[in-house]
PDB file of C-alpha atoms in Angstrom:
ATOM      1  CA  TRP A  95      -0.427  19.392  89.184  1.00  0.00           C
ATOM      2  CA  GLU A  96      -2.417  20.843  86.269  1.00  0.00           C
ATOM      3  CA  PRO A  97      -3.542  18.655  83.296  1.00  0.00           C
ATOM      4  CA  ILE A  98      -2.444  19.784  79.834  1.00  0.00           C
ATOM      5  CA  ARG A  99      -5.262  20.606  77.394  1.00  0.00           C
ATOM      6  CA  LEU A 100      -4.744  19.170  73.949  1.00  0.00           C
ATOM      7  CA  VAL A 101      -8.022  20.337  72.464  1.00  0.00           C
ATOM      8  CA  ARG A 102      -8.885  23.889  71.490  1.00  0.00           C
ATOM      9  CA  ILE A 103     -11.829  25.208  73.403  1.00  0.00           C
ATOM     10  CA  ARG A 104     -12.905  27.862  70.927  1.00  0.00           C
ATOM     11  CA  GLN A 105     -12.770  28.166  67.189  1.00  0.00           C
ATOM     12  CA  VAL A 106     -10.060  30.300  65.643  1.00  0.00           C
ATOM     13  CA  ASP A 107     -11.444  32.726  63.060  1.00  0.00           C
ATOM     14  CA  ARG A 108      -9.228  33.170  60.041  1.00  0.00           C
ATOM     15  CA  PRO A 109     -10.173  35.323  57.108  1.00  0.00           C
ATOM     16  CA  ARG A 110     -10.702  33.467  53.853  1.00  0.00           C
ATOM     17  CA  ARG A 111      -8.022  33.712  51.237  1.00  0.00           C
ATOM     18  CA  ILE A 112      -8.884  35.865  48.234  1.00  0.00           C
ATOM     19  CA  VAL A 113      -7.819  34.895  44.720  1.00  0.00           C
ATOM     20  CA  LEU A 114      -8.291  37.430  41.936  1.00  0.00           C
ATOM     21  CA  LEU A 115      -8.069  36.852  38.192  1.00  0.00           C
ATOM     22  CA  CYS A 116      -7.933  39.869  35.880  1.00  0.00           C
ATOM     23  CA  ASP A 117      -8.646  39.702  32.158  1.00  0.00           C
ATOM     24  CA  VAL A 118      -6.131  41.968  30.414  1.00  0.00           C
ATOM     25  CA  SER A 119      -7.157  41.155  26.836  1.00  0.00           C
ATOM     26  CA  GLN A 120      -7.982  43.667  24.099  1.00  0.00           C
ATOM     27  CA  SER A 121     -11.677  43.890  25.020  1.00  0.00           C
ATOM     28  CA  MET A 122     -10.723  44.788  28.616  1.00  0.00           C
ATOM     29  CA  GLN A 123      -8.174  47.458  27.706  1.00  0.00           C
ATOM     30  CA  ALA A 124     -10.270  50.307  29.165  1.00  0.00           C
ATOM     31  CA  GLN A 125     -10.747  48.543  32.526  1.00  0.00           C
ATOM     32  CA  ALA A 126      -7.514  46.563  32.985  1.00  0.00           C
ATOM     33  CA  THR A 127      -5.492  49.226  34.797  1.00  0.00           C
ATOM     34  CA  ALA A 128      -8.313  50.079  37.228  1.00  0.00           C
ATOM     35  CA  TYR A 129      -8.844  46.358  37.902  1.00  0.00           C
ATOM     36  CA  LEU A 130      -5.119  45.884  38.534  1.00  0.00           C
ATOM     37  CA  HIS A 131      -5.159  48.763  41.044  1.00  0.00           C
ATOM     38  CA  LEU A 132      -8.101  47.127  42.827  1.00  0.00           C
ATOM     39  CA  MET A 133      -6.311  43.791  42.856  1.00  0.00           C
ATOM     40  CA  ARG A 134      -3.133  45.434  44.126  1.00  0.00           C
ATOM     41  CA  ALA A 135      -5.117  46.826  47.058  1.00  0.00           C
ATOM     42  CA  PHE A 136      -6.314  43.297  47.879  1.00  0.00           C
ATOM     43  CA  ALA A 137      -2.770  41.923  47.535  1.00  0.00           C
ATOM     44  CA  VAL A 138      -1.358  44.564  49.887  1.00  0.00           C
ATOM     45  CA  ARG A 139      -4.166  44.578  52.476  1.00  0.00           C
ATOM     46  CA  SER A 140      -5.513  41.024  52.407  1.00  0.00           C
ATOM     47  CA  ASP A 141      -2.573  38.874  51.324  1.00  0.00           C
ATOM     48  CA  ALA A 142      -4.531  37.935  48.194  1.00  0.00           C
ATOM     49  CA  GLU A 143      -3.203  35.922  45.272  1.00  0.00           C
ATOM     50  CA  VAL A 144      -3.486  37.869  42.003  1.00  0.00           C
ATOM     51  CA  PHE A 145      -3.271  36.589  38.438  1.00  0.00           C
ATOM     52  CA  ALA A 146      -3.679  38.271  35.063  1.00  0.00           C
ATOM     53  CA  PHE A 147      -4.694  36.458  31.922  1.00  0.00           C
ATOM     54  CA  ALA A 148      -5.286  36.966  28.236  1.00  0.00           C
ATOM     55  CA  THR A 149      -3.887  33.998  26.319  1.00  0.00           C
ATOM     56  CA  ARG A 150      -1.760  32.782  29.247  1.00  0.00           C
ATOM     57  CA  LEU A 151      -1.841  33.008  33.037  1.00  0.00           C
ATOM     58  CA  THR A 152       0.623  35.300  34.824  1.00  0.00           C
ATOM     59  CA  ARG A 153       0.983  35.468  38.618  1.00  0.00           C
ATOM     60  CA  LEU A 154       1.237  39.105  39.732  1.00  0.00           C
ATOM     61  CA  THR A 155       1.152  38.775  43.522  1.00  0.00           C
ATOM     62  CA  PRO A 156       4.854  39.523  44.150  1.00  0.00           C
ATOM     63  CA  VAL A 157       5.046  42.567  41.856  1.00  0.00           C
ATOM     64  CA  LEU A 158       1.733  44.053  43.013  1.00  0.00           C
ATOM     65  CA  ALA A 159       2.921  43.941  46.626  1.00  0.00           C
ATOM     66  CA  HIS A 160       5.375  46.770  45.842  1.00  0.00           C
ATOM     67  CA  ARG A 161       4.990  49.850  48.074  1.00  0.00           C
ATOM     68  CA  SER A 162       4.542  52.233  45.176  1.00  0.00           C
ATOM     69  CA  ALA A 163       1.308  51.704  43.266  1.00  0.00           C
ATOM     70  CA  GLU A 164       2.846  53.280  40.174  1.00  0.00           C
ATOM     71  CA  ASP A 165       5.878  50.950  40.260  1.00  0.00           C
ATOM     72  CA  ALA A 166       3.684  47.927  40.971  1.00  0.00           C
ATOM     73  CA  ILE A 167       1.413  48.547  37.988  1.00  0.00           C
ATOM     74  CA  GLU A 168       4.406  49.320  35.764  1.00  0.00           C
ATOM     75  CA  GLN A 169       6.106  46.039  36.767  1.00  0.00           C
ATOM     76  CA  ALA A 170       2.853  44.091  36.339  1.00  0.00           C
ATOM     77  CA  THR A 171       2.364  45.562  32.870  1.00  0.00           C
ATOM     78  CA  ALA A 172       5.914  44.570  31.897  1.00  0.00           C
ATOM     79  CA  LEU A 173       5.402  41.036  33.249  1.00  0.00           C
ATOM     80  CA  VAL A 174       2.185  40.386  31.304  1.00  0.00           C
ATOM     81  CA  THR A 175       3.554  39.805  27.819  1.00  0.00           C
ATOM     82  CA  ASP A 176       0.197  38.924  26.224  1.00  0.00           C
ATOM     83  CA  ARG A 177      -1.604  42.045  27.412  1.00  0.00           C
ATOM     84  CA  PHE A 178      -4.266  43.392  25.028  1.00  0.00           C
ATOM     85  CA  GLY A 179      -4.215  40.225  22.923  1.00  0.00           C
ATOM     86  CA  GLY A 180      -6.848  37.493  22.739  1.00  0.00           C
ATOM     87  CA  THR A 181      -8.637  35.778  25.629  1.00  0.00           C
ATOM     88  CA  ARG A 182      -8.554  32.149  26.785  1.00  0.00           C
ATOM     89  CA  ILE A 183     -10.624  32.024  29.993  1.00  0.00           C
ATOM     90  CA  ALA A 184     -11.068  28.238  30.200  1.00  0.00           C
ATOM     91  CA  THR A 185      -7.431  27.570  29.344  1.00  0.00           C
ATOM     92  CA  ASN A 186      -6.236  29.961  32.043  1.00  0.00           C
ATOM     93  CA  MET A 187      -8.610  28.675  34.725  1.00  0.00           C
ATOM     94  CA  GLN A 188      -7.460  25.138  33.966  1.00  0.00           C
ATOM     95  CA  ALA A 189      -3.843  26.351  34.148  1.00  0.00           C
ATOM     96  CA  LEU A 190      -4.489  27.870  37.582  1.00  0.00           C
ATOM     97  CA  LEU A 191      -6.208  24.721  38.848  1.00  0.00           C
ATOM     98  CA  ALA A 192      -3.276  22.605  37.618  1.00  0.00           C
ATOM     99  CA  SER A 193      -0.519  24.936  38.856  1.00  0.00           C
ATOM    100  CA  ARG A 194       1.339  24.918  42.141  1.00  0.00           C
ATOM    101  CA  HIS A 195      -1.024  27.720  43.227  1.00  0.00           C
ATOM    102  CA  ARG A 196      -4.134  25.508  42.929  1.00  0.00           C
ATOM    103  CA  ASN A 197      -4.400  25.095  46.699  1.00  0.00           C
ATOM    104  CA  ALA A 198      -4.834  28.853  47.092  1.00  0.00           C
ATOM    105  CA  VAL A 199      -8.256  28.420  45.457  1.00  0.00           C
ATOM    106  CA  ARG A 200      -9.470  25.775  47.945  1.00  0.00           C
ATOM    107  CA  GLY A 201     -11.985  27.451  50.250  1.00  0.00           C
ATOM    108  CA  ALA A 202     -11.138  30.896  48.880  1.00  0.00           C
ATOM    109  CA  ILE A 203     -13.225  33.754  47.596  1.00  0.00           C
ATOM    110  CA  VAL A 204     -12.370  33.868  43.896  1.00  0.00           C
ATOM    111  CA  VAL A 205     -13.010  37.068  41.967  1.00  0.00           C
ATOM    112  CA  VAL A 206     -12.857  37.019  38.175  1.00  0.00           C
ATOM    113  CA  GLY A 207     -12.693  40.379  36.419  1.00  0.00           C
ATOM    114  CA  SER A 208     -13.694  39.938  32.780  1.00  0.00           C
ATOM    115  CA  ASP A 209     -16.296  40.890  30.199  1.00  0.00           C
ATOM    116  CA  GLY A 210     -16.623  37.211  29.270  1.00  0.00           C
ATOM    117  CA  TRP A 211     -15.467  37.562  25.661  1.00  0.00           C
ATOM    118  CA  ASP A 212     -13.421  34.455  24.963  1.00  0.00           C
ATOM    119  CA  SER A 213     -12.023  32.298  22.170  1.00  0.00           C
ATOM    120  CA  ASP A 214     -12.317  29.064  24.174  1.00  0.00           C
ATOM    121  CA  PRO A 215     -15.492  27.044  23.537  1.00  0.00           C
ATOM    122  CA  PRO A 216     -18.380  27.746  25.970  1.00  0.00           C
ATOM    123  CA  GLU A 217     -18.362  24.079  27.064  1.00  0.00           C
ATOM    124  CA  ALA A 218     -14.711  24.392  28.124  1.00  0.00           C
ATOM    125  CA  VAL A 219     -15.516  27.556  30.107  1.00  0.00           C
ATOM    126  CA  ALA A 220     -18.447  25.800  31.815  1.00  0.00           C
ATOM    127  CA  ALA A 221     -16.256  22.800  32.731  1.00  0.00           C
ATOM    128  CA  ALA A 222     -13.466  25.019  34.110  1.00  0.00           C
ATOM    129  CA  MET A 223     -15.941  27.150  36.066  1.00  0.00           C
ATOM    130  CA  ALA A 224     -17.655  24.057  37.504  1.00  0.00           C
ATOM    131  CA  ARG A 225     -14.297  22.789  38.740  1.00  0.00           C
ATOM    132  CA  LEU A 226     -13.405  26.238  40.132  1.00  0.00           C
ATOM    133  CA  ARG A 227     -16.729  26.481  41.963  1.00  0.00           C
ATOM    134  CA  ARG A 228     -16.249  23.052  43.569  1.00  0.00           C
ATOM    135  CA  ARG A 229     -12.914  24.177  45.016  1.00  0.00           C
ATOM    136  CA  ALA A 230     -13.734  27.750  46.007  1.00  0.00           C
ATOM    137  CA  HIS A 231     -15.937  28.983  48.823  1.00  0.00           C
ATOM    138  CA  ARG A 232     -17.501  31.625  46.558  1.00  0.00           C
ATOM    139  CA  VAL A 233     -16.982  32.730  42.970  1.00  0.00           C
ATOM    140  CA  LEU A 234     -17.720  36.370  42.170  1.00  0.00           C
ATOM    141  CA  TRP A 235     -17.558  37.673  38.611  1.00  0.00           C
ATOM    142  CA  MET A 236     -17.112  41.384  38.017  1.00  0.00           C
ATOM    143  CA  ASN A 237     -18.094  42.453  34.535  1.00  0.00           C
ATOM    144  CA  PRO A 238     -17.803  46.021  33.201  1.00  0.00           C
ATOM    145  CA  ARG A 239     -20.878  45.486  31.010  1.00  0.00           C
ATOM    146  CA  ALA A 240     -23.150  44.152  33.780  1.00  0.00           C
ATOM    147  CA  ALA A 241     -24.240  47.655  34.836  1.00  0.00           C
ATOM    148  CA  ALA A 242     -25.727  48.468  31.420  1.00  0.00           C
ATOM    149  CA  PRO A 243     -29.516  48.815  31.446  1.00  0.00           C
ATOM    150  CA  GLY A 244     -31.097  45.553  30.345  1.00  0.00           C
ATOM    151  CA  PHE A 245     -27.802  43.656  30.456  1.00  0.00           C
ATOM    152  CA  GLN A 246     -28.168  40.035  29.438  1.00  0.00           C
ATOM    153  CA  PRO A 247     -25.176  37.686  29.227  1.00  0.00           C
ATOM    154  CA  THR A 248     -25.561  37.059  25.478  1.00  0.00           C
ATOM    155  CA  VAL A 249     -21.866  36.290  24.961  1.00  0.00           C
ATOM    156  CA  ALA A 250     -21.799  32.471  24.889  1.00  0.00           C
ATOM    157  CA  THR A 251     -18.846  32.096  27.261  1.00  0.00           C
ATOM    158  CA  MET A 252     -20.279  34.547  29.808  1.00  0.00           C
ATOM    159  CA  ALA A 253     -23.600  32.691  29.671  1.00  0.00           C
ATOM    160  CA  ALA A 254     -21.721  29.402  30.172  1.00  0.00           C
ATOM    161  CA  ALA A 255     -19.796  30.768  33.183  1.00  0.00           C
ATOM    162  CA  LEU A 256     -22.724  32.446  34.936  1.00  0.00           C
ATOM    163  CA  PRO A 257     -24.393  29.329  36.442  1.00  0.00           C
ATOM    164  CA  TYR A 258     -21.159  28.660  38.365  1.00  0.00           C
ATOM    165  CA  CYS A 259     -20.891  32.172  39.820  1.00  0.00           C
ATOM    166  CA  HIS A 260     -22.391  33.083  43.158  1.00  0.00           C
ATOM    167  CA  ASP A 261     -22.654  36.734  42.109  1.00  0.00           C
ATOM    168  CA  LEU A 262     -22.309  38.768  38.917  1.00  0.00           C
ATOM    169  CA  LEU A 263     -21.178  42.243  39.915  1.00  0.00           C
ATOM    170  CA  PRO A 264     -21.103  45.386  37.791  1.00  0.00           C
ATOM    171  CA  ALA A 265     -17.596  46.811  37.596  1.00  0.00           C
ATOM    172  CA  ASP A 266     -17.651  49.770  35.257  1.00  0.00           C
ATOM    173  CA  THR A 267     -17.043  52.724  37.617  1.00  0.00           C
ATOM    174  CA  PHE A 268     -15.002  53.399  40.734  1.00  0.00           C
ATOM    175  CA  SER A 269     -18.241  53.318  42.712  1.00  0.00           C
ATOM    176  CA  SER A 270     -19.088  49.857  41.392  1.00  0.00           C
ATOM    177  CA  LEU A 271     -15.533  48.678  42.162  1.00  0.00           C
ATOM    178  CA  ALA A 272     -16.127  49.806  45.743  1.00  0.00           C
ATOM    179  CA  GLY A 273     -19.227  47.591  45.611  1.00  0.00           C
ATOM    180  CA  VAL A 274     -17.006  44.672  44.633  1.00  0.00           C
ATOM    181  CA  VAL A 275     -14.847  45.339  47.712  1.00  0.00           C
ATOM    182  CA  ARG A 276     -17.990  45.346  49.883  1.00  0.00           C
ATOM    183  CA  ALA A 277     -19.194  42.089  48.292  1.00  0.00           C
ATOM    184  CA  VAL A 278     -15.862  40.387  48.982  1.00  0.00           C
ATOM    185  CA  SER A 279     -15.748  41.738  52.534  1.00  0.00           C
ATOM    186  CA  SER A 280     -19.264  40.568  53.317  1.00  0.00           C
ATOM    187  CA  THR A 281     -18.467  36.974  52.275  1.00  0.00           C
ATOM    188  CA  ARG A 282     -15.313  36.647  54.350  1.00  0.00           C
TER     189      ARG A 282
END
């Protein structure tokens, strides 16, 4: 007779969930498509949750999982009705944290792709980012302007968000986007 073991002997390693938020407002027009391609790669390879935002939050995970990158980006573009409009970072982070997808953030690596230009008050951005940081394992912010020589987060909302980010990553070239992938991979 052999006793049945009810306790695991060794820890099971599971990769952390990745949640990506992409700013598709007017100020991010030049970077939005490249960011969506990056986020599609995470959705396909890492089972990541992907959202786009400008004035409202749109979940893109199902459409970005399409086999064809061209079709996926085309469907994502059609789904985001507020693309290249204004930006409401705090409003959209609060919407995510109140949505049925809020549990995806718990213990996850959250990547925000935005230049930080926003019409929400800086205090609202700070409050939303503080709440996001409490739930997430790590918060990484990729900013296309962060690679500029002498970059300082002078935009009030970017300055308000920065204390709640574990890393601010430049994201202005394909090489720097590869650096974002390495940063996410190293924190898993």
